[in-house]
């Protein structure tokens, strides 16, 4: 037997140790493990045709994401973190934050009962029973929230629950910036038209 082959397990083990140490140092340096980059940031919401959660047969397309900045919240009844975040989404909706819900890989009756019992923060509730739009968005699991500008462009992706801390620190400043941009663009368009 070749003596060099005996060193292969040792080399593999050392490579794993180095990768582990690099990841630990990244987390210690303040990298946020819940922030997953998305190849879709800066791109339009993928094309889709999905039914309304409450009204089967009523379909929506990606044009619903145009006109005003909003959040796209991916959620499911099987997701305990979604349950924890839901009350805060109701608070945001009452404050005027525009949210579209994407019910992801769920059962329609359970999802409808959830919203009837816990309140419905969504302007529109999309039903993605087979998870195809979620897959196109690169969703790893629920909850995930995408910040979308008035042109239907994904500007930010948040993995995990939306809560007062991450809303105040990250999401709200971005949301307000997109609102200001949309207002400025509308004012310029009106000025050109007159």
PDB file of N, CA and C in Angstrom, residues 5 17 24-25 27 32 36-37 57 62 69 78 83 103 132-133 146 149 160 167 180 182 188 192:
ATOM      1  N   UNK A   5      -1.094   7.513   0.570  1.00  0.00           N
ATOM      2  CA  UNK A   5      -2.547   7.385   0.735  1.00  0.00           C
ATOM      3  C   UNK A   5      -2.961   7.486   2.201  1.00  0.00           C
ATOM      4  N   UNK A  17     -10.903  21.596   9.534  1.00  0.00           N
ATOM      5  CA  UNK A  17     -10.571  22.435  10.685  1.00  0.00           C
ATOM      6  C   UNK A  17     -10.352  23.874  10.240  1.00  0.00           C
ATOM      7  N   UNK A  24     -15.833  30.551  12.102  1.00  0.00           N
ATOM      8  CA  UNK A  24     -15.896  31.094  13.459  1.00  0.00           C
ATOM      9  C   UNK A  24     -15.359  32.523  13.511  1.00  0.00           C
ATOM     10  N   UNK A  25     -14.269  32.768  12.811  1.00  0.00           N
ATOM     11  CA  UNK A  25     -13.698  34.121  12.827  1.00  0.00           C
ATOM     12  C   UNK A  25     -14.621  35.104  12.124  1.00  0.00           C
ATOM     13  N   UNK A  27     -17.955  34.958  12.060  1.00  0.00           N
ATOM     14  CA  UNK A  27     -19.042  35.241  12.999  1.00  0.00           C
ATOM     15  C   UNK A  27     -18.565  36.117  14.147  1.00  0.00           C
ATOM     16  N   UNK A  32     -23.372  38.713  10.078  1.00  0.00           N
ATOM     17  CA  UNK A  32     -24.683  38.270  10.513  1.00  0.00           C
ATOM     18  C   UNK A  32     -25.028  36.956   9.824  1.00  0.00           C
ATOM     19  N   UNK A  36     -28.493  36.269   4.392  1.00  0.00           N
ATOM     20  CA  UNK A  36     -28.090  35.498   3.235  1.00  0.00           C
ATOM     21  C   UNK A  36     -28.178  36.399   2.015  1.00  0.00           C
ATOM     22  N   UNK A  37     -27.091  36.476   1.290  1.00  0.00           N
ATOM     23  CA  UNK A  37     -27.100  37.277   0.077  1.00  0.00           C
ATOM     24  C   UNK A  37     -28.050  36.637  -0.919  1.00  0.00           C
ATOM     25  N   UNK A  57     -58.826  30.846  -7.800  1.00  0.00           N
ATOM     26  CA  UNK A  57     -59.288  31.300  -9.109  1.00  0.00           C
ATOM     27  C   UNK A  57     -58.913  32.747  -9.385  1.00  0.00           C
ATOM     28  N   UNK A  62     -46.613  39.400 -11.087  1.00  0.00           N
ATOM     29  CA  UNK A  62     -45.597  40.242 -10.454  1.00  0.00           C
ATOM     30  C   UNK A  62     -45.893  41.739 -10.552  1.00  0.00           C
ATOM     31  N   UNK A  69     -43.373  51.027  -2.523  1.00  0.00           N
ATOM     32  CA  UNK A  69     -42.485  50.103  -1.808  1.00  0.00           C
ATOM     33  C   UNK A  69     -43.302  49.234  -0.850  1.00  0.00           C
ATOM     34  N   UNK A  78     -46.743  25.921   9.427  1.00  0.00           N
ATOM     35  CA  UNK A  78     -45.843  24.917  10.008  1.00  0.00           C
ATOM     36  C   UNK A  78     -44.586  25.548  10.600  1.00  0.00           C
ATOM     37  N   UNK A  83     -45.029  32.216  13.528  1.00  0.00           N
ATOM     38  CA  UNK A  83     -46.017  32.493  14.576  1.00  0.00           C
ATOM     39  C   UNK A  83     -45.504  33.599  15.492  1.00  0.00           C
ATOM     40  N   UNK A 103     -47.855  32.692   1.270  1.00  0.00           N
ATOM     41  CA  UNK A 103     -48.037  31.470   2.050  1.00  0.00           C
ATOM     42  C   UNK A 103     -47.327  30.345   1.314  1.00  0.00           C
ATOM     43  N   UNK A 132     -43.133  27.067  -5.769  1.00  0.00           N
ATOM     44  CA  UNK A 132     -42.371  27.438  -6.969  1.00  0.00           C
ATOM     45  C   UNK A 132     -41.881  28.891  -6.923  1.00  0.00           C
ATOM     46  N   UNK A 133     -42.720  29.837  -6.505  1.00  0.00           N
ATOM     47  CA  UNK A 133     -42.240  31.214  -6.410  1.00  0.00           C
ATOM     48  C   UNK A 133     -41.173  31.313  -5.324  1.00  0.00           C
ATOM     49  N   UNK A 146     -38.678  40.100   1.909  1.00  0.00           N
ATOM     50  CA  UNK A 146     -38.006  40.842   0.852  1.00  0.00           C
ATOM     51  C   UNK A 146     -38.548  42.262   0.830  1.00  0.00           C
ATOM     52  N   UNK A 149     -38.964  47.669  -4.076  1.00  0.00           N
ATOM     53  CA  UNK A 149     -39.208  49.084  -4.349  1.00  0.00           C
ATOM     54  C   UNK A 149     -40.433  49.278  -5.240  1.00  0.00           C
ATOM     55  N   UNK A 160     -35.300  35.166   8.560  1.00  0.00           N
ATOM     56  CA  UNK A 160     -35.694  35.105   9.966  1.00  0.00           C
ATOM     57  C   UNK A 160     -36.870  36.031  10.215  1.00  0.00           C
ATOM     58  N   UNK A 167     -36.330  45.608  12.620  1.00  0.00           N
ATOM     59  CA  UNK A 167     -37.135  46.585  11.890  1.00  0.00           C
ATOM     60  C   UNK A 167     -36.547  47.982  12.089  1.00  0.00           C
ATOM     61  N   UNK A 180     -39.283  57.523   0.088  1.00  0.00           N
ATOM     62  CA  UNK A 180     -38.839  58.854  -0.334  1.00  0.00           C
ATOM     63  C   UNK A 180     -38.466  58.855  -1.815  1.00  0.00           C
ATOM     64  N   UNK A 182     -39.670  56.858  -4.144  1.00  0.00           N
ATOM     65  CA  UNK A 182     -40.907  56.732  -4.920  1.00  0.00           C
ATOM     66  C   UNK A 182     -41.641  58.062  -4.969  1.00  0.00           C
ATOM     67  N   UNK A 188     -41.427  64.148  -9.802  1.00  0.00           N
ATOM     68  CA  UNK A 188     -40.748  64.468 -11.064  1.00  0.00           C
ATOM     69  C   UNK A 188     -41.615  64.108 -12.256  1.00  0.00           C
ATOM     70  N   UNK A 192     -43.078  66.748 -15.123  1.00  0.00           N
ATOM     71  CA  UNK A 192     -42.876  66.571 -16.564  1.00  0.00           C
ATOM     72  C   UNK A 192     -44.196  66.561 -17.311  1.00  0.00           C
TER      73      UNK A 192
END
